[in-house]
Coordinates of N, CA, C and O in Angstrom, one line a residue:
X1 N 134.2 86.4 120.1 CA 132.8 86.3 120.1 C 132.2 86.8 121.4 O 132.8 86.8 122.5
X2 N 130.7 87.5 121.2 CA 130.8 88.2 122.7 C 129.6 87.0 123.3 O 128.8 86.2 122.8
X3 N 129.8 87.3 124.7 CA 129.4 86.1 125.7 C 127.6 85.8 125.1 O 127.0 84.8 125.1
X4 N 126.9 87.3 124.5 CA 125.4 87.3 124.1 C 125.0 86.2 123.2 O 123.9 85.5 123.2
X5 N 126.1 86.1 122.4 CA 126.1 85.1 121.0 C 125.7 83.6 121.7 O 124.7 83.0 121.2
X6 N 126.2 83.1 122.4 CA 125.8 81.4 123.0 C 124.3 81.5 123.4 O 123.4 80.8 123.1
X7 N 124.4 82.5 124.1 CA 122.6 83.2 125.0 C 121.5 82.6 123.9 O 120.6 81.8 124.0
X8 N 122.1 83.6 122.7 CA 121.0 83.6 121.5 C 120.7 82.3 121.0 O 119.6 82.1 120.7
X9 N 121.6 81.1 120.9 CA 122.0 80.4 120.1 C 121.1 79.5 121.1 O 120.1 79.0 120.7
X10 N 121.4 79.5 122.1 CA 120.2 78.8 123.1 C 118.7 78.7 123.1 O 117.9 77.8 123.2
X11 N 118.8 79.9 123.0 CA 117.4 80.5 123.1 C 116.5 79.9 121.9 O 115.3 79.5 122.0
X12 N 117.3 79.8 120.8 CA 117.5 79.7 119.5 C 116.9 77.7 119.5 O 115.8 77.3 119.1
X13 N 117.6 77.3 119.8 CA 118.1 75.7 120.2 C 116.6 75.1 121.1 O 116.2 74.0 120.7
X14 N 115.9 75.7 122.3 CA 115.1 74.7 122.7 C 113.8 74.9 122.1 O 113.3 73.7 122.0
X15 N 113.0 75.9 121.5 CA 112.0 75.7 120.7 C 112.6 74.8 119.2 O 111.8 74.1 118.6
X16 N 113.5 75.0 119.0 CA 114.1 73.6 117.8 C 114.3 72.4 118.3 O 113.6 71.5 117.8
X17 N 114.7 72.2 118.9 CA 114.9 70.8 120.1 C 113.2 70.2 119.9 O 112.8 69.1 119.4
X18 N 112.5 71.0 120.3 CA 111.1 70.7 120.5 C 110.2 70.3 119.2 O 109.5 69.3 119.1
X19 N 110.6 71.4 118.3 CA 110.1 71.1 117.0 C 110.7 69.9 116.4 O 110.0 69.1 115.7
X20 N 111.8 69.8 116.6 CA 112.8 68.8 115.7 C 111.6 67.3 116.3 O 110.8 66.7 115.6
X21 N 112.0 67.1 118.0 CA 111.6 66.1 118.0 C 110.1 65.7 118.3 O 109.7 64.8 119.0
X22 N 109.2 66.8 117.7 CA 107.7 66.9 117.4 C 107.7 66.2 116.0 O 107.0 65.3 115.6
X23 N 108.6 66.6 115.5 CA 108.4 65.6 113.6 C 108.9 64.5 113.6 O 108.3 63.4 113.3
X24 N 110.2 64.6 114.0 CA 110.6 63.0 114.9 C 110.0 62.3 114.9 O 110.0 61.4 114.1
X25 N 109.1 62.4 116.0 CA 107.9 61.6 116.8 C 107.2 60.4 115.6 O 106.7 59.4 115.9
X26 N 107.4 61.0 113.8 CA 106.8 60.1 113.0 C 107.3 59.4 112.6 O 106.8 58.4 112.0
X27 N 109.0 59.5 112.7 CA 109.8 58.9 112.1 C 110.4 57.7 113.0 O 110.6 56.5 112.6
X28 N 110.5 58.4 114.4 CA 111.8 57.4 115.2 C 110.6 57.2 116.2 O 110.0 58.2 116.6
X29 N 110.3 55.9 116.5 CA 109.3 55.4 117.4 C 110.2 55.2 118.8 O 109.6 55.3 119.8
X30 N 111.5 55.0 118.9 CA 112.0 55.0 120.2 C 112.4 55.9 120.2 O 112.8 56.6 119.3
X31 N 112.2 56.2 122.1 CA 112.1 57.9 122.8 C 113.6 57.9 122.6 O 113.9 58.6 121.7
X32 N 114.5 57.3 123.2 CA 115.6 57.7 123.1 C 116.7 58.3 122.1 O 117.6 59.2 122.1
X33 N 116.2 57.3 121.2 CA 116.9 57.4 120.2 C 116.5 59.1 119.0 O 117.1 59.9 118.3
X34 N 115.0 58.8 119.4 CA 114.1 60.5 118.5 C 115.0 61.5 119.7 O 115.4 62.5 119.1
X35 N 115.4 61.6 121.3 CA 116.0 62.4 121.7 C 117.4 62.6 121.2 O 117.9 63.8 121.1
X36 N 118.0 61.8 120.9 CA 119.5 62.1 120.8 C 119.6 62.7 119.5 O 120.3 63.7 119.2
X37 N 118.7 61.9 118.5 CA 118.3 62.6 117.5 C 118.4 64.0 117.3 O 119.3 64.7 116.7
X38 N 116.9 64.6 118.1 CA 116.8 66.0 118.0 C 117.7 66.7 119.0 O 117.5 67.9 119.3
X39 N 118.5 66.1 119.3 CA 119.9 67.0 120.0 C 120.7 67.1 118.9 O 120.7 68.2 118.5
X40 N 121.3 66.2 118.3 CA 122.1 66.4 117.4 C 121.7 66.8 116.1 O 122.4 66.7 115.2
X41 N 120.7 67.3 116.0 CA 120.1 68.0 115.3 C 119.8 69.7 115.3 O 119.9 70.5 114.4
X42 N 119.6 69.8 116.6 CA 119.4 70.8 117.6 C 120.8 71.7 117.6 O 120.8 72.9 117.6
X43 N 121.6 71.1 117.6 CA 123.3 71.6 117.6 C 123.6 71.9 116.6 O 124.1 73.0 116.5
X44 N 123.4 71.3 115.4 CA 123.5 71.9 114.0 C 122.5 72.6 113.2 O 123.0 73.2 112.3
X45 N 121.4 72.6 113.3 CA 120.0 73.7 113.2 C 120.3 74.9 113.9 O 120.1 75.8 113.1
X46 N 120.6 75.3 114.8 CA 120.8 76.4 115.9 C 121.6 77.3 115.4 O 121.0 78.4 115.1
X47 N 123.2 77.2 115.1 CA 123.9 78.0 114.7 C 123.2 78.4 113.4 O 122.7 79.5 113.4
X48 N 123.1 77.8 112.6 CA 122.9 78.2 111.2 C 121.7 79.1 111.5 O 121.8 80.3 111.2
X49 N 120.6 78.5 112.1 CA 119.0 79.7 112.4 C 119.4 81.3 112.7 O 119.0 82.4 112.4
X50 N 120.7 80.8 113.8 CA 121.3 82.1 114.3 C 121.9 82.7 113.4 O 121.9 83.8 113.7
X51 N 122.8 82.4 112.0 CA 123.5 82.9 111.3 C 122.3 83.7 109.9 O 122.6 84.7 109.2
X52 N 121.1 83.0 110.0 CA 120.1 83.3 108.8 C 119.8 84.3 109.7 O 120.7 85.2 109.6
X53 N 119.2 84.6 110.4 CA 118.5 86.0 111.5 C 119.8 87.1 111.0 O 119.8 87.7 110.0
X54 N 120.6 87.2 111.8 CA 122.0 87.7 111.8 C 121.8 88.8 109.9 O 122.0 90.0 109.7
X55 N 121.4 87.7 109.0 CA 122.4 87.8 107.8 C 121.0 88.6 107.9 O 121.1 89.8 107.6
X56 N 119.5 88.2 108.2 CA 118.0 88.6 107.2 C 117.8 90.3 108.0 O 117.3 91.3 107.3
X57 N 118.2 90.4 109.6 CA 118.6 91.7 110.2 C 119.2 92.6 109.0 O 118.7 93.6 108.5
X58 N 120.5 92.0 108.7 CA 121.3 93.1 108.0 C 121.0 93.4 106.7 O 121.2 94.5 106.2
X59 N 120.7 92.8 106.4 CA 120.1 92.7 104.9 C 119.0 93.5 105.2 O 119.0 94.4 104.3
X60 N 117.6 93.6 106.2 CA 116.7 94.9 106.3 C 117.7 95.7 106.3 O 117.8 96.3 105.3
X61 N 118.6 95.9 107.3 CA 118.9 97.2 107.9 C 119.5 97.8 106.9 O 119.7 99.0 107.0
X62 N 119.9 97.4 106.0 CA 121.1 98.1 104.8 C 120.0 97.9 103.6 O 120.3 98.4 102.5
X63 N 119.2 97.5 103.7 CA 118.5 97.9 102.2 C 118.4 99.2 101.6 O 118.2 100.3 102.1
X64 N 118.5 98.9 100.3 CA 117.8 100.7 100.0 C 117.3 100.1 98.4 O 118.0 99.5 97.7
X65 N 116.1 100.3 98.2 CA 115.8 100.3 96.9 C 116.4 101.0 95.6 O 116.8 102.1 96.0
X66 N 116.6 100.9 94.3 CA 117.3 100.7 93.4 C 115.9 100.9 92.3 O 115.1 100.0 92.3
X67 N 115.7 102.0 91.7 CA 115.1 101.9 90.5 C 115.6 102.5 89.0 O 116.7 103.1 88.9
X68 N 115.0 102.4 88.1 CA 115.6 102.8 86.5 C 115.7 104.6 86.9 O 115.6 104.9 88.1
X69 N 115.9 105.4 86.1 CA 116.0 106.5 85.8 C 114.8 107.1 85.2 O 114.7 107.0 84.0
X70 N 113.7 107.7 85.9 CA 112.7 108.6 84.8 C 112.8 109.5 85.4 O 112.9 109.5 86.6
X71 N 112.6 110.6 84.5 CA 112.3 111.9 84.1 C 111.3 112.4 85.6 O 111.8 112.8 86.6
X72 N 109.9 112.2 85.4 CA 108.7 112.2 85.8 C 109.0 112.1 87.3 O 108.6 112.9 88.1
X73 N 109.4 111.3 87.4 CA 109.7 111.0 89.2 C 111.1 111.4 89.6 O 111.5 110.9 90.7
X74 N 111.8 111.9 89.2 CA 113.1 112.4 89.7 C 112.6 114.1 89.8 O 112.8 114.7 90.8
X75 N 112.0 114.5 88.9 CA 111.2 116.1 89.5 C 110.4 115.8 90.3 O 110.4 116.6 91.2
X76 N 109.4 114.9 90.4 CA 108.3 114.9 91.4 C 108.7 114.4 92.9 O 108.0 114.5 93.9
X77 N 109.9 113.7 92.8 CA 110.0 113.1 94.0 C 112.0 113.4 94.9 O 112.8 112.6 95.0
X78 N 112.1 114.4 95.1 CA 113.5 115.0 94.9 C 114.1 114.7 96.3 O 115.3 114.8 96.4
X79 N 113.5 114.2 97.4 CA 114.1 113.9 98.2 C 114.0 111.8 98.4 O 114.1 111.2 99.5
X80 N 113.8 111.0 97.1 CA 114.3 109.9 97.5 C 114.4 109.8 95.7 O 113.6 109.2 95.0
X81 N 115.6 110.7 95.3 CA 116.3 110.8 94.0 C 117.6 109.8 94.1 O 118.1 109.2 93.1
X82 N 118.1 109.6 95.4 CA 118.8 109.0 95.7 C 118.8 106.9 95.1 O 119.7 106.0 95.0
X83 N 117.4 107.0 94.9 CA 117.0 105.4 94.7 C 117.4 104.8 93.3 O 117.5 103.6 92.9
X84 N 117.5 106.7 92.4 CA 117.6 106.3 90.8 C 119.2 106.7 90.5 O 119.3 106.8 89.2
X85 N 120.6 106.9 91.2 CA 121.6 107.3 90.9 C 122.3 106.1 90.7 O 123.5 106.2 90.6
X86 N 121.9 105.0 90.6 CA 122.7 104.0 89.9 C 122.9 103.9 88.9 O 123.9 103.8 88.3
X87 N 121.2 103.9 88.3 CA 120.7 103.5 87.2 C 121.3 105.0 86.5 O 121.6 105.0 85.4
X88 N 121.5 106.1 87.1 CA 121.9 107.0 86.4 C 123.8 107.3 86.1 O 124.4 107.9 85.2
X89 N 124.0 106.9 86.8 CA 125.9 106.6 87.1 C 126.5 105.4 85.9 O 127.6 105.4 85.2
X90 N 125.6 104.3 86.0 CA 126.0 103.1 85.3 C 125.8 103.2 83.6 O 126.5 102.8 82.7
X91 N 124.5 103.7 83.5 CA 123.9 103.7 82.2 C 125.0 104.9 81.5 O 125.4 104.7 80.4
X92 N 125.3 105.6 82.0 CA 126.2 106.6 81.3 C 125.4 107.5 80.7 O 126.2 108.3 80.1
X93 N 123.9 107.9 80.5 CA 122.7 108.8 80.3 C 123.3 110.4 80.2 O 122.9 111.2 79.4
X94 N 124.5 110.7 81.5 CA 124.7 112.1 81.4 C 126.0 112.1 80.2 O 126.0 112.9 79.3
X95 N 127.0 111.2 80.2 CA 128.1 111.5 79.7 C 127.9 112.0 77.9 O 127.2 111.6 76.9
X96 N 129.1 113.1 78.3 CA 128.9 113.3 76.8 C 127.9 114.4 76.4 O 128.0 114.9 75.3
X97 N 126.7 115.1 77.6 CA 125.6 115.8 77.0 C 126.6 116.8 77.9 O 127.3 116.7 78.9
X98 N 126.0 118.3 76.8 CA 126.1 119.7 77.3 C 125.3 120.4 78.5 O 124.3 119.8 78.8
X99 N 125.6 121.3 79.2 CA 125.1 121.7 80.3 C 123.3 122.1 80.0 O 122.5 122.4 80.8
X100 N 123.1 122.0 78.9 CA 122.3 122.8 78.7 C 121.2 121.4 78.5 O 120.0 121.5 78.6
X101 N 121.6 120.4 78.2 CA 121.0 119.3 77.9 C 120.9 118.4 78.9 O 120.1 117.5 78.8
X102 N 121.9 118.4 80.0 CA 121.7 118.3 81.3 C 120.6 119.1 82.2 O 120.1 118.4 83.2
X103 N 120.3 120.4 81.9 CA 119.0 120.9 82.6 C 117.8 120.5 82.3 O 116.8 120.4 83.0
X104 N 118.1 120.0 80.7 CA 117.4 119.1 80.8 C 116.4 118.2 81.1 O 115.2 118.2 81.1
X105 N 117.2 117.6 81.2 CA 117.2 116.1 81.4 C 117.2 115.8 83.4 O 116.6 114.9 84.0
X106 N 117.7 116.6 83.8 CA 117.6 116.5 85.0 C 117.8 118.1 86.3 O 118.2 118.1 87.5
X107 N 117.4 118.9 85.5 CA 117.1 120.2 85.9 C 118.2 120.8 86.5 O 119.3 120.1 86.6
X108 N 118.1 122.1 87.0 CA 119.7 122.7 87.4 C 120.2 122.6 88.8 O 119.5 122.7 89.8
X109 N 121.1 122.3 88.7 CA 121.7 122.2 90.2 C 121.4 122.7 91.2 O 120.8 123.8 91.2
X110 N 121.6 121.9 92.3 CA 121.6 123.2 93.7 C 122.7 124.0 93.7 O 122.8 125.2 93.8
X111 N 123.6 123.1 93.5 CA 125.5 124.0 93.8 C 125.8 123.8 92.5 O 125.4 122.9 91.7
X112 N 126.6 124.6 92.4 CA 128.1 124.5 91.2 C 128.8 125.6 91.3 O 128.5 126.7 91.0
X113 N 130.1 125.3 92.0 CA 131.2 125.9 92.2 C 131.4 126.5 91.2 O 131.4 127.7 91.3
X114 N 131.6 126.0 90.3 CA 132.1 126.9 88.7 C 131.0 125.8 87.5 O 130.1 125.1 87.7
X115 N 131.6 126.2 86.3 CA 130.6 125.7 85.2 C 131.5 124.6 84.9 O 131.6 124.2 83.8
X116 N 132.4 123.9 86.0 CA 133.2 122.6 85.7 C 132.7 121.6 86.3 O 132.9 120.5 85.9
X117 N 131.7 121.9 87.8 CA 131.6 121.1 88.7 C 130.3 121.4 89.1 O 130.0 122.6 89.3
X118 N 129.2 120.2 89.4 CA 127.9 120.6 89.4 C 127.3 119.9 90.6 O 127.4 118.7 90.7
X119 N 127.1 120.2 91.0 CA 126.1 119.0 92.3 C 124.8 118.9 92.4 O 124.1 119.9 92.5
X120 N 124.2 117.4 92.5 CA 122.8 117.9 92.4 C 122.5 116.8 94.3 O 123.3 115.9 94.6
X121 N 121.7 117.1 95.0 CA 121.1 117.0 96.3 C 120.0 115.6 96.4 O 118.9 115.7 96.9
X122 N 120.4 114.5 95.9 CA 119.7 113.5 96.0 C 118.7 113.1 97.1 O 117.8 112.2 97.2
X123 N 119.0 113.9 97.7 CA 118.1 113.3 99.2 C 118.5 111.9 100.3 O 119.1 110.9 99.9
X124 N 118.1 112.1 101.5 CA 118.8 111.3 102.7 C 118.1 110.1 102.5 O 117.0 109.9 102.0
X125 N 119.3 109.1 103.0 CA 118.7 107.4 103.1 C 119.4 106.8 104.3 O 120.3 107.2 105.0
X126 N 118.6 105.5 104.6 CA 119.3 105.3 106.0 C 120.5 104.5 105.9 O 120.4 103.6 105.0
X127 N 121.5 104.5 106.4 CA 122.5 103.8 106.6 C 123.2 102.7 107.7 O 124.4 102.6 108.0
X128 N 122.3 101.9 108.2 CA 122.5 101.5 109.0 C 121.7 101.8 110.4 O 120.5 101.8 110.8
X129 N 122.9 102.1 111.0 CA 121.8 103.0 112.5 C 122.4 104.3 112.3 O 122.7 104.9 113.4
X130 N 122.6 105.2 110.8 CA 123.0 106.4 111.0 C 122.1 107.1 110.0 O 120.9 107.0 110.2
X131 N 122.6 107.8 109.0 CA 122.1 108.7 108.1 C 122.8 108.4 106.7 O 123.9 108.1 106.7
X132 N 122.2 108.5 105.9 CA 123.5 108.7 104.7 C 123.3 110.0 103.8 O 122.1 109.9 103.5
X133 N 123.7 110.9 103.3 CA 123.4 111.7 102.4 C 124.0 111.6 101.1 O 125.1 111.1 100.9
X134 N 123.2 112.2 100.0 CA 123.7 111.1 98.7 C 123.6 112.5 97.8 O 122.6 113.2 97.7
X135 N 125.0 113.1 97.1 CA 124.5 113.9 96.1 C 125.3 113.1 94.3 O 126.0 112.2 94.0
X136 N 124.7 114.0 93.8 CA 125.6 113.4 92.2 C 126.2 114.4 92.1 O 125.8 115.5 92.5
X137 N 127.8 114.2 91.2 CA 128.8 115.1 91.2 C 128.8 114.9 89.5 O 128.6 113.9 88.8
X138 N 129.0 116.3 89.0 CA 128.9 115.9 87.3 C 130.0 116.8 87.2 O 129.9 118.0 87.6
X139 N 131.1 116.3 86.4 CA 132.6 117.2 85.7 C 132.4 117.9 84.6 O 132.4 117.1 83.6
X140 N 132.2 119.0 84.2 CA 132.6 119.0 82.7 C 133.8 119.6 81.7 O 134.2 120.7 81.9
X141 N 134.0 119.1 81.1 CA 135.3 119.7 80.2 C 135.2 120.2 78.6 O 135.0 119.5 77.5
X142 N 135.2 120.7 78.6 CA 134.9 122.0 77.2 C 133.8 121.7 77.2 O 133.4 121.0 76.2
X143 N 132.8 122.1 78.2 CA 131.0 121.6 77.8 C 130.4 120.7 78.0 O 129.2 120.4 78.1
X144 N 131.1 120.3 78.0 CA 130.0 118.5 78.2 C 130.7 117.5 79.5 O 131.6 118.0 80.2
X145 N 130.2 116.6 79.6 CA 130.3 116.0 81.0 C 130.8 114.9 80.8 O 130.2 114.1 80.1
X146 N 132.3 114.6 81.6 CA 133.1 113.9 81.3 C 133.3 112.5 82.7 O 133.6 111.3 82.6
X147 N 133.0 112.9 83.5 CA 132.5 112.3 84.7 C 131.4 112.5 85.6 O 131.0 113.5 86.2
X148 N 130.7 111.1 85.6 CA 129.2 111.2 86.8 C 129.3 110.3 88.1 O 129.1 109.1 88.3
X149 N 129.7 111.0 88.8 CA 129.8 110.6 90.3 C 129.0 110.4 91.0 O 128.2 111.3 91.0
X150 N 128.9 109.1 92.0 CA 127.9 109.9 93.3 C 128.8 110.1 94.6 O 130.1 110.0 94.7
X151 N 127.9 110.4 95.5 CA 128.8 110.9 96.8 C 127.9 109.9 97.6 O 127.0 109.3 96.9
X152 N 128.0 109.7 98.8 CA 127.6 109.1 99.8 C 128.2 109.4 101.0 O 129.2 108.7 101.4
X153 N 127.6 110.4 101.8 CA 128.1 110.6 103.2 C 127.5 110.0 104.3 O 126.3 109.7 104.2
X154 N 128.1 109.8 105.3 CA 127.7 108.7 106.0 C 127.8 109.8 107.5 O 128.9 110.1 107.9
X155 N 126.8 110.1 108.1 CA 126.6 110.9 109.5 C 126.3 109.2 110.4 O 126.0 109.1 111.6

């Protein structure tokens, strides 16, 4: 555990201490007893406050939104295409359709090494404290599309 963690937990602990035995104050009419109170209160309120911050931090920092699949906003919006490749991976929407019904449905690639392997350029999202770049990888075998991948690179 690094030495910062107790610091916080402190820091954490006397505006609780205070609050705890401000509500106190209605319950326990003796001082002493509303103090030991909001100590022992204070000790177990603190860690957890520090562990909700902790968890509500990372939970911003890693978010990334998640929408359905349309048409309409995957051409109009090509650099955060990235938000609909779940909805497009899971639903299974590409499997099974020909190249030609893939352009589609989701217009032509940036890359394709050959007419087996297709990539489309989802656009960057953040990753933490780095970058992530996101493309979709589509297989095809005698024509049609047998696997929908995504990629996720992490700079």
């Amino acid at each position: 555990m690094s030495p910062v963690v107790p610091i916080i937990i402190l820091i954490i602990a006397f505006p609780t201490f205070f609050i705890l035995r401000w509500i106190l104050k209605r319950f326990i009419q003796n001082k002493k007893t509303r103090n030991l109170t909001s100590i022992a209160g204070t000790i177990i309120i603190a860690p957890i406050l520090y562990l909700i911050l902790i968890f509500a931090f990372f939970s911003y920092l890693f978010y990334e939104p998640q929408y359905d699949f349309e048409k309409e906003k995957w051409f109009a919006y090509k650099h955060s295409r990235h938000e609909m490749r779940d909805d497009i991976v899971e639903s299974g929407i590409l499997k099974g359709k020909s190249q030609s019904e893939i352009i589609e449905i989701i217009g032509k690639p940036e890359s394709n090494d050959s007419n087996d392997l297709w990539k489309y350029d989802l656009g960057m999202s953040g990753a933490g404290f780095g970058w992530q770049f996101n493309y979709l990888e589509l297989t095809f075998e005698n024509g049609k599309v047998t696997n929908v991948k995504k990629i996720e690179i992490v700079d």
